[in-house]
């Protein structure tokens, strides 16, 4: 498709400075050095970018929350105008983003607002369980675990002590597995520090489906389950949470899973404000896009990251909410915005799967890369390398030369 008909040199606004939005802004900032008239604005509620893939380490106390908050001023070249504001809605007809800092007009808008944890309307869940979707969330998990262990150490009744020292994680996807592994590895030392027997704390992982890491190969799932078992995590599969009460997670079969801390990692959905936007949405409220990542019937709006509902033509399935997908989509959106400015053809999005890596505890992990499944120390090193490489790439993009693009 040739973009010249849609060509525009008006303001470009990127909503969200996460994996997708930051990538679009950094790529475009460099490209627009030769287009000084085009205004590029990035909007986020925070003045920092969060390395969300490292949050389980913050929740487990092995990484400081500030270490996963990267100040945007350290990353954005002067070419990008940054506005720190809460985005509250969209004026699609007037082409304005509505924010706490006032409306921001756009000629092209990029929506990259990520996801919110989904409680699937399970009664009590939102009030009773913590989540891990921001550095502050992860800090709260760490603080709650720490407080629960202190309370357990002070409890005289062994039953009460056992219950308080148990962390229950709901959802056996990658986030739940990483969190459960991290906590299981760290809890014995934490318990000792608080005067509790190192063997007293327990971690339970509750998964509604028949296996953890749904969608992965049986080999990968088996390796992850073995490491979790080795760490003492009790994994309950086919365990569907019906309600969260003061006493614990009540399963559909009537069983009560008791604990001192409850964390929900059971799934995500699009932010609520998108549901009220009038934009076409699909599964989990994600926005439907065409092959160029433009909203259906709104070619002036692109979507990238978790918020985009993109079907992989090779599998027929919607791509999962993953950082690597968000980065690739951000790349395509930046290229297409540039193509519009240059009057060149737009590029259809194609996902190049680099594989799947999950850490399980502080030393081991599992990985499926290029058809090879591995579990153990190597997979954990791979995860470390991916996170290190991501941080390097962000730094590199700031001073990046578009001539090499
Ligand atoms: C604990 C955890 C671990 C994960 N680990 C992995 C992993 O190992 N590998 C992997 O590939 N993926 C992983 N993911 C998934 C990955 O983090 C997401 O797919 C990725 O963050 C999506 O990028 P995004 O740009 O769409 O959204 P985000 O990175 O979430 O960015 C969205 C941005 O929009 C901003 N925003 C949202 N709403 C508003 C508003 N109303 N006003 C202003 N600003 C707003 C937010 O502040 C944020 O900066 C993990 C997710 C979690 C929760």
Short mmCIF file of C-alpha atoms and ligand atoms in Angstrom, two decimals:
data_model
loop_
_atom_site.label_atom_id
_atom_site.label_comp_id
_atom_site.label_asym_id
_atom_site.label_seq_id
_atom_site.Cartn_x
_atom_site.Cartn_y
_atom_site.Cartn_z
CA UNK A 1 0.00 0.00 0.00
CA UNK A 2 1.25 3.46 -0.85
CA UNK A 3 1.01 5.89 2.01
CA UNK A 4 1.19 9.10 0.05
CA UNK A 5 -2.58 9.56 0.15
CA UNK A 6 -2.44 9.42 3.92
CA UNK A 7 0.78 11.43 4.15
CA UNK A 8 0.94 13.93 6.97
CA UNK A 9 3.47 16.22 8.54
CA UNK A 10 1.27 17.26 11.46
CA UNK A 11 1.95 16.37 15.09
CA UNK A 12 2.60 12.74 16.00
CA UNK A 13 1.56 11.73 19.51
CA UNK A 14 2.63 8.48 21.16
CA UNK A 15 0.43 7.45 24.11
CA UNK A 16 2.39 5.24 26.52
CA UNK A 17 6.15 5.01 27.19
CA UNK A 18 6.32 1.25 27.71
CA UNK A 19 8.10 -1.25 25.48
CA UNK A 20 6.13 -0.37 22.34
CA UNK A 21 5.64 3.38 22.80
CA UNK A 22 9.20 4.15 23.90
CA UNK A 23 10.52 2.18 20.95
CA UNK A 24 8.33 4.11 18.50
CA UNK A 25 9.43 7.43 20.03
CA UNK A 26 13.14 6.60 20.03
CA UNK A 27 13.11 5.25 16.47
CA UNK A 28 11.12 8.18 15.13
CA UNK A 29 13.09 10.81 17.04
CA UNK A 30 16.21 9.79 15.21
CA UNK A 31 14.45 9.57 11.87
CA UNK A 32 12.83 12.99 12.29
CA UNK A 33 16.15 14.79 12.66
CA UNK A 34 15.74 15.61 8.98
CA UNK A 35 12.10 16.67 9.49
CA UNK A 36 12.33 19.49 12.07
CA UNK A 37 8.78 20.67 11.36
CA UNK A 38 7.19 17.44 12.59
CA UNK A 39 6.31 17.61 16.28
CA UNK A 40 6.75 14.34 18.20
CA UNK A 41 5.15 14.03 21.65
CA UNK A 42 5.31 11.12 24.09
CA UNK A 43 2.73 10.96 26.90
CA UNK A 44 2.85 8.77 30.00
CA UNK A 45 1.58 8.97 33.57
CA UNK A 46 5.11 8.29 34.81
CA UNK A 47 8.32 10.14 34.04
CA UNK A 48 10.11 6.80 33.86
CA UNK A 49 9.99 3.67 31.69
CA UNK A 50 9.41 0.41 33.58
CA UNK A 51 11.32 -2.76 32.71
CA UNK A 52 8.30 -4.91 33.50
CA UNK A 53 10.00 -8.19 32.63
CA UNK A 54 12.18 -7.71 35.74
CA UNK A 55 9.30 -7.18 38.18
CA UNK A 56 9.32 -10.71 39.62
CA UNK A 57 12.83 -9.93 40.89
CA UNK A 58 11.56 -6.78 42.61
CA UNK A 59 8.68 -8.76 44.17
CA UNK A 60 11.23 -11.31 45.39
CA UNK A 61 13.46 -8.61 46.83
CA UNK A 62 16.46 -9.43 44.64
CA UNK A 63 16.21 -6.16 42.68
CA UNK A 64 15.40 -2.64 43.88
CA UNK A 65 12.25 -1.07 42.45
CA UNK A 66 14.22 1.96 41.29
CA UNK A 67 16.49 -0.29 39.26
CA UNK A 68 13.55 -1.14 36.96
CA UNK A 69 12.38 2.47 36.65
CA UNK A 70 14.50 4.14 33.96
CA UNK A 71 14.05 7.95 33.94
CA UNK A 72 12.71 9.00 30.54
CA UNK A 73 14.84 12.16 30.56
CA UNK A 74 17.90 9.87 30.44
CA UNK A 75 16.59 8.22 27.29
CA UNK A 76 14.77 10.80 25.24
CA UNK A 77 16.72 13.07 22.94
CA UNK A 78 15.58 16.72 22.82
CA UNK A 79 13.64 15.90 19.66
CA UNK A 80 10.83 14.31 21.71
CA UNK A 81 8.50 16.48 23.76
CA UNK A 82 7.56 14.48 26.84
CA UNK A 83 4.31 15.17 28.68
CA UNK A 84 3.79 13.50 32.04
CA UNK A 85 0.03 13.18 32.37
CA UNK A 86 -2.78 10.71 32.92
CA UNK A 87 -4.57 9.96 29.65
CA UNK A 88 -8.29 10.11 30.41
CA UNK A 89 -9.98 9.66 27.02
CA UNK A 90 -10.02 10.27 23.28
CA UNK A 91 -11.71 12.86 21.11
CA UNK A 92 -11.51 10.88 17.89
CA UNK A 93 -13.47 13.34 15.74
CA UNK A 94 -11.41 16.30 16.96
CA UNK A 95 -8.17 14.25 16.85
CA UNK A 96 -7.28 15.09 20.44
CA UNK A 97 -5.88 12.97 23.24
CA UNK A 98 -7.58 13.97 26.50
CA UNK A 99 -5.17 14.16 29.43
CA UNK A 100 -4.86 15.57 32.92
CA UNK A 101 -2.56 18.20 31.41
CA UNK A 102 -5.20 19.25 28.87
CA UNK A 103 -6.00 18.02 25.36
CA UNK A 104 -3.14 17.18 22.99
CA UNK A 105 -3.88 17.44 19.28
CA UNK A 106 -2.56 14.90 16.83
CA UNK A 107 -2.39 14.22 13.15
CA UNK A 108 -1.18 10.67 13.81
CA UNK A 109 -1.71 8.88 17.12
CA UNK A 110 0.08 5.78 18.39
CA UNK A 111 -1.74 3.91 21.13
CA UNK A 112 0.66 1.91 23.29
CA UNK A 113 -1.09 1.83 26.67
CA UNK A 114 -0.27 -1.79 27.52
CA UNK A 115 -2.48 -3.98 29.72
CA UNK A 116 -4.10 -4.07 33.13
CA UNK A 117 -4.39 -7.16 35.31
CA UNK A 118 -7.72 -8.89 34.68
CA UNK A 119 -9.66 -10.26 37.67
CA UNK A 120 -12.15 -11.99 35.33
CA UNK A 121 -14.90 -10.59 37.58
CA UNK A 122 -13.98 -13.14 40.28
CA UNK A 123 -15.69 -11.87 43.45
CA UNK A 124 -13.32 -10.37 46.00
CA UNK A 125 -10.20 -10.79 43.88
CA UNK A 126 -9.50 -7.12 43.20
CA UNK A 127 -9.69 -6.33 46.95
CA UNK A 128 -7.98 -9.41 48.33
CA UNK A 129 -5.09 -10.09 45.93
CA UNK A 130 -2.05 -8.05 44.95
CA UNK A 131 -0.84 -7.83 41.36
CA UNK A 132 2.55 -7.38 39.69
CA UNK A 133 2.19 -4.98 36.81
CA UNK A 134 4.34 -2.06 37.94
CA UNK A 135 7.40 -1.48 40.08
CA UNK A 136 5.13 -0.15 42.83
CA UNK A 137 2.96 -3.30 42.64
CA UNK A 138 6.07 -5.45 42.95
CA UNK A 139 7.28 -3.41 45.94
CA UNK A 140 3.90 -3.99 47.59
CA UNK A 141 4.24 -7.76 47.10
CA UNK A 142 7.68 -7.71 48.70
CA UNK A 143 6.43 -5.59 51.63
CA UNK A 144 3.37 -7.84 52.13
CA UNK A 145 5.49 -11.01 52.15
CA UNK A 146 7.92 -9.43 54.58
CA UNK A 147 5.08 -8.33 56.92
CA UNK A 148 3.39 -11.75 56.71
CA UNK A 149 6.62 -13.50 57.73
CA UNK A 150 7.04 -11.12 60.68
CA UNK A 151 3.46 -11.85 61.76
CA UNK A 152 4.09 -15.58 61.31
CA UNK A 153 7.19 -15.39 63.51
CA UNK A 154 5.11 -13.74 66.25
CA UNK A 155 2.24 -16.27 65.99
CA UNK A 156 2.10 -18.89 68.77
CA UNK A 157 -0.37 -21.21 67.03
CA UNK A 158 1.41 -23.45 64.46
CA UNK A 159 -1.64 -23.53 62.14
CA UNK A 160 -1.86 -19.75 62.08
CA UNK A 161 1.91 -19.52 61.61
CA UNK A 162 1.78 -21.89 58.62
CA UNK A 163 -1.08 -19.97 57.03
CA UNK A 164 0.58 -16.56 57.47
CA UNK A 165 3.87 -17.82 56.01
CA UNK A 166 2.21 -19.16 52.86
CA UNK A 167 2.21 -17.11 49.66
CA UNK A 168 -0.47 -18.09 47.14
CA UNK A 169 0.09 -17.12 43.50
CA UNK A 170 -2.94 -17.34 41.19
CA UNK A 171 -2.16 -18.02 37.52
CA UNK A 172 0.47 -20.40 36.21
CA UNK A 173 1.55 -18.42 33.14
CA UNK A 174 5.06 -17.01 32.79
CA UNK A 175 4.47 -14.24 35.34
CA UNK A 176 3.07 -16.62 37.97
CA UNK A 177 5.83 -19.17 37.43
CA UNK A 178 8.57 -16.52 37.64
CA UNK A 179 7.07 -15.02 40.77
CA UNK A 180 6.49 -18.35 42.52
CA UNK A 181 10.03 -19.50 41.73
CA UNK A 182 11.62 -16.25 42.84
CA UNK A 183 9.74 -16.23 46.16
CA UNK A 184 10.33 -19.91 46.88
CA UNK A 185 14.05 -19.40 46.47
CA UNK A 186 14.23 -16.35 48.67
CA UNK A 187 11.71 -17.11 51.45
CA UNK A 188 13.85 -19.46 53.60
CA UNK A 189 16.55 -16.79 54.12
CA UNK A 190 13.89 -14.12 54.71
CA UNK A 191 12.24 -16.38 57.30
CA UNK A 192 15.54 -16.92 59.16
CA UNK A 193 16.13 -13.16 59.26
CA UNK A 194 12.74 -12.76 60.96
CA UNK A 195 13.24 -15.50 63.51
CA UNK A 196 11.16 -18.11 61.69
CA UNK A 197 12.27 -21.62 60.78
CA UNK A 198 13.61 -21.56 57.17
CA UNK A 199 11.36 -24.50 56.27
CA UNK A 200 8.18 -22.81 57.51
CA UNK A 201 7.33 -20.54 54.48
CA UNK A 202 5.51 -22.12 51.55
CA UNK A 203 4.52 -21.07 48.04
CA UNK A 204 1.43 -22.40 46.29
CA UNK A 205 0.83 -21.86 42.57
CA UNK A 206 -2.81 -22.20 41.55
CA UNK A 207 -3.56 -22.71 37.83
CA UNK A 208 -7.03 -23.11 36.27
CA UNK A 209 -5.82 -25.12 33.26
CA UNK A 210 -4.38 -28.62 33.10
CA UNK A 211 -0.74 -27.40 33.00
CA UNK A 212 1.41 -24.40 33.85
CA UNK A 213 2.88 -22.25 31.02
CA UNK A 214 -0.14 -22.93 28.77
CA UNK A 215 0.72 -22.98 25.09
CA UNK A 216 4.30 -24.18 25.68
CA UNK A 217 5.65 -27.60 24.75
CA UNK A 218 5.11 -30.45 27.19
CA UNK A 219 8.89 -30.69 27.50
CA UNK A 220 9.22 -27.07 28.61
CA UNK A 221 6.30 -27.35 31.01
CA UNK A 222 7.78 -30.53 32.50
CA UNK A 223 11.17 -28.90 33.06
CA UNK A 224 9.58 -25.87 34.73
CA UNK A 225 7.40 -28.09 36.93
CA UNK A 226 10.47 -30.06 38.05
CA UNK A 227 12.38 -26.93 39.05
CA UNK A 228 9.36 -25.58 40.92
CA UNK A 229 8.96 -28.88 42.74
CA UNK A 230 12.65 -28.84 43.61
CA UNK A 231 12.16 -25.36 45.10
CA UNK A 232 9.25 -26.66 47.16
CA UNK A 233 6.48 -24.85 45.25
CA UNK A 234 3.19 -26.73 45.44
CA UNK A 235 1.58 -26.50 42.00
CA UNK A 236 -2.18 -27.09 41.79
CA UNK A 237 -3.51 -27.43 38.24
CA UNK A 238 -7.21 -27.61 37.21
CA UNK A 239 -7.77 -25.39 40.23
CA UNK A 240 -10.24 -22.66 39.25
CA UNK A 241 -10.57 -19.73 41.65
CA UNK A 242 -14.27 -18.95 42.23
CA UNK A 243 -13.87 -16.24 44.87
CA UNK A 244 -11.28 -14.52 47.02
CA UNK A 245 -12.32 -14.15 50.64
CA UNK A 246 -10.65 -13.02 53.86
CA UNK A 247 -9.62 -16.65 54.41
CA UNK A 248 -8.13 -17.34 50.99
CA UNK A 249 -8.87 -18.38 47.42
CA UNK A 250 -12.09 -20.47 47.29
CA UNK A 251 -11.87 -22.93 44.36
CA UNK A 252 -14.87 -24.04 42.28
CA UNK A 253 -14.65 -27.50 43.89
CA UNK A 254 -15.18 -25.87 47.30
CA UNK A 255 -11.59 -26.21 48.56
CA UNK A 256 -10.06 -23.23 50.32
CA UNK A 257 -6.47 -22.31 49.54
CA UNK A 258 -5.25 -20.48 52.63
CA UNK A 259 -2.33 -18.12 52.84
CA UNK A 260 -0.93 -14.93 54.31
CA UNK A 261 -0.32 -13.19 50.97
CA UNK A 262 -2.26 -13.58 47.71
CA UNK A 263 -0.94 -12.45 44.35
CA UNK A 264 -2.97 -12.61 41.14
CA UNK A 265 -1.16 -13.21 37.87
CA UNK A 266 -4.07 -14.89 36.10
CA UNK A 267 -4.30 -12.72 33.01
CA UNK A 268 -4.48 -9.25 31.52
CA UNK A 269 -6.96 -7.06 29.68
CA UNK A 270 -6.88 -3.72 27.90
CA UNK A 271 -7.08 -0.56 30.04
CA UNK A 272 -10.70 0.43 30.77
CA UNK A 273 -10.50 3.80 29.01
CA UNK A 274 -10.05 2.01 25.68
CA UNK A 275 -13.37 0.18 26.11
CA UNK A 276 -15.18 3.55 26.21
CA UNK A 277 -13.24 5.01 23.27
CA UNK A 278 -15.44 3.90 20.39
CA UNK A 279 -12.50 2.07 18.81
CA UNK A 280 -13.15 -1.49 17.55
CA UNK A 281 -12.08 -3.98 20.21
CA UNK A 282 -11.78 -7.77 20.32
CA UNK A 283 -10.69 -10.40 22.86
CA UNK A 284 -9.79 -8.89 26.27
CA UNK A 285 -10.64 -5.42 24.97
CA UNK A 286 -7.60 -5.24 22.68
CA UNK A 287 -7.93 -2.91 19.67
CA UNK A 288 -8.44 -4.47 16.24
CA UNK A 289 -5.89 -3.38 13.65
CA UNK A 290 -5.13 -3.96 9.98
CA UNK A 291 -1.91 -5.56 8.73
CA UNK A 292 -0.10 -2.20 8.98
CA UNK A 293 -1.10 -1.92 12.68
CA UNK A 294 -3.63 0.88 12.01
CA UNK A 295 -6.97 0.76 13.82
CA UNK A 296 -9.73 -0.65 11.58
CA UNK A 297 -11.58 2.29 10.01
CA UNK A 298 -9.14 4.73 11.68
CA UNK A 299 -6.02 4.78 9.49
CA UNK A 300 -4.75 7.82 11.37
CA UNK A 301 -4.32 5.77 14.58
CA UNK A 302 -1.71 3.04 15.05
CA UNK A 303 -1.66 0.55 17.91
CA UNK A 304 1.37 -1.35 19.22
CA UNK A 305 2.10 -3.66 22.12
CA UNK A 306 -0.33 -5.47 24.41
CA UNK A 307 -3.16 -3.17 23.35
CA UNK A 308 -3.06 -4.33 19.71
CA UNK A 309 -5.09 -7.37 18.72
CA UNK A 310 -2.89 -8.82 15.98
CA UNK A 311 -3.63 -12.21 14.47
CA UNK A 312 -0.59 -14.21 13.38
CA UNK A 313 -1.53 -15.46 9.88
CA UNK A 314 0.68 -18.54 10.37
CA UNK A 315 -1.19 -19.79 13.45
CA UNK A 316 -4.53 -17.99 13.20
CA UNK A 317 -4.11 -16.99 16.86
CA UNK A 318 -3.87 -13.49 18.34
CA UNK A 319 -0.26 -12.78 19.33
CA UNK A 320 0.33 -13.01 23.10
CA UNK A 321 0.98 -9.92 25.25
CA UNK A 322 4.76 -10.09 25.30
CA UNK A 323 7.54 -7.50 25.37
CA UNK A 324 9.21 -9.00 22.30
CA UNK A 325 5.94 -8.64 20.33
CA UNK A 326 5.56 -5.03 21.60
CA UNK A 327 9.08 -4.14 20.43
CA UNK A 328 8.59 -5.61 16.97
CA UNK A 329 5.24 -3.87 16.57
CA UNK A 330 6.83 -0.59 17.73
CA UNK A 331 9.45 -1.04 15.04
CA UNK A 332 6.83 -1.49 12.32
CA UNK A 333 4.75 1.48 13.53
CA UNK A 334 7.84 3.74 13.52
CA UNK A 335 8.70 2.59 10.00
CA UNK A 336 5.13 3.18 8.80
CA UNK A 337 4.90 6.66 10.30
CA UNK A 338 8.16 7.47 8.59
CA UNK A 339 6.87 5.96 5.34
CA UNK A 340 3.80 8.18 5.56
CA UNK A 341 6.01 11.26 5.90
CA UNK A 342 8.14 10.16 2.97
CA UNK A 343 5.14 9.10 0.84
CA UNK A 344 6.51 5.55 0.68
CA UNK A 345 4.59 2.24 0.88
CA UNK A 346 3.58 0.98 4.32
CA UNK A 347 5.05 -2.23 5.69
CA UNK A 348 2.79 -5.11 6.79
CA UNK A 349 3.62 -6.42 10.27
CA UNK A 350 5.24 -9.86 10.52
CA UNK A 351 6.20 -11.35 13.87
CA UNK A 352 9.61 -13.04 14.07
CA UNK A 353 9.43 -15.27 17.12
CA UNK A 354 12.77 -15.30 18.95
CA UNK A 355 11.69 -17.99 21.40
CA UNK A 356 10.39 -18.19 24.94
CA UNK A 357 12.47 -17.85 28.12
CA UNK A 358 11.13 -17.98 31.68
CA UNK A 359 13.19 -17.73 34.86
CA UNK A 360 12.24 -20.22 37.58
CA UNK A 361 13.88 -19.04 40.77
CA UNK A 362 17.01 -16.96 41.10
CA UNK A 363 19.38 -19.43 39.41
CA UNK A 364 17.44 -21.58 36.96
CA UNK A 365 14.98 -21.21 34.12
CA UNK A 366 13.47 -22.85 31.05
CA UNK A 367 13.74 -21.84 27.40
CA UNK A 368 12.36 -22.88 24.01
CA UNK A 369 14.54 -21.37 21.29
CA UNK A 370 14.69 -22.46 17.65
CA UNK A 371 13.01 -25.75 18.52
CA UNK A 372 15.49 -26.55 21.30
CA UNK A 373 14.17 -26.83 24.85
CA UNK A 374 16.52 -26.27 27.72
CA UNK A 375 16.12 -26.03 31.48
CA UNK A 376 18.51 -25.04 34.24
CA UNK A 377 21.28 -22.50 34.70
CA UNK A 378 21.73 -21.78 30.99
CA UNK A 379 18.12 -20.66 30.56
CA UNK A 380 18.47 -18.29 33.51
CA UNK A 381 21.63 -16.83 31.99
CA UNK A 382 19.69 -16.38 28.74
CA UNK A 383 16.99 -14.44 30.57
CA UNK A 384 19.68 -12.23 32.18
CA UNK A 385 21.25 -11.68 28.76
CA UNK A 386 17.91 -10.70 27.18
CA UNK A 387 17.26 -8.13 29.93
CA UNK A 388 20.81 -6.76 29.68
CA UNK A 389 20.51 -6.54 25.90
CA UNK A 390 17.18 -4.69 26.20
CA UNK A 391 18.69 -2.05 28.46
CA UNK A 392 21.65 -1.69 26.09
CA UNK A 393 19.37 -1.34 23.05
CA UNK A 394 17.41 1.48 24.68
CA UNK A 395 20.65 3.35 25.42
CA UNK A 396 21.89 2.68 21.92
CA UNK A 397 18.69 3.97 20.28
CA UNK A 398 19.10 7.35 21.92
CA UNK A 399 22.21 8.04 19.89
CA UNK A 400 21.17 5.90 16.96
CA UNK A 401 21.87 6.92 13.35
CA UNK A 402 18.85 6.43 11.07
CA UNK A 403 21.06 6.32 7.99
CA UNK A 404 21.82 2.73 8.99
CA UNK A 405 18.13 1.80 9.31
C1 LIG B 1 5.51 -9.50 35.82
C2 LIG B 1 5.59 -9.55 34.33
C3 LIG B 1 6.66 -10.20 33.72
C4 LIG B 1 6.75 -10.26 32.32
N1 LIG B 1 7.81 -10.88 31.74
C5 LIG B 1 7.91 -10.93 30.40
C6 LIG B 1 9.03 -11.56 29.77
O1 LIG B 1 9.89 -12.12 30.45
N2 LIG B 1 9.11 -11.54 28.42
C7 LIG B 1 8.16 -10.90 27.63
O2 LIG B 1 8.29 -10.90 26.41
N3 LIG B 1 7.09 -10.29 28.20
C8 LIG B 1 6.94 -10.30 29.55
N4 LIG B 1 5.87 -9.65 30.13
C9 LIG B 1 4.89 -8.96 29.27
C10 LIG B 1 5.41 -7.57 28.90
O3 LIG B 1 5.81 -6.87 30.04
C11 LIG B 1 4.33 -6.79 28.14
O4 LIG B 1 3.94 -7.54 27.02
C12 LIG B 1 4.89 -5.43 27.69
O5 LIG B 1 5.16 -4.62 28.81
C13 LIG B 1 3.89 -4.74 26.76
O6 LIG B 1 4.44 -3.53 26.33
P1 LIG B 1 3.48 -2.29 26.04
O7 LIG B 1 4.34 -1.21 25.50
O8 LIG B 1 2.30 -2.72 25.27
O9 LIG B 1 2.91 -1.89 27.48
P2 LIG B 1 3.68 -1.39 28.78
O10 LIG B 1 5.10 -1.79 28.75
O11 LIG B 1 2.85 -1.86 29.93
O12 LIG B 1 3.58 0.18 28.68
C14 LIG B 1 2.35 0.89 28.75
C15 LIG B 1 2.67 2.32 29.16
O13 LIG B 1 1.46 3.08 29.08
C16 LIG B 1 1.36 3.90 30.24
N5 LIG B 1 -0.06 4.14 30.47
C17 LIG B 1 -1.06 3.23 30.50
N6 LIG B 1 -2.24 3.81 30.70
C18 LIG B 1 -2.00 5.14 30.82
C19 LIG B 1 -2.82 6.27 31.03
N7 LIG B 1 -4.15 6.17 31.17
N8 LIG B 1 -2.23 7.48 31.09
C20 LIG B 1 -0.89 7.62 30.94
N9 LIG B 1 -0.06 6.58 30.73
C21 LIG B 1 -0.61 5.35 30.67
C22 LIG B 1 2.02 3.10 31.34
O14 LIG B 1 2.47 3.94 32.40
C23 LIG B 1 3.17 2.42 30.60
O15 LIG B 1 4.35 3.19 30.63
C24 LIG B 1 5.74 -9.63 31.53
C25 LIG B 1 4.66 -8.99 32.14
C26 LIG B 1 4.58 -8.95 33.54
C27 LIG B 1 3.41 -8.27 34.19
#
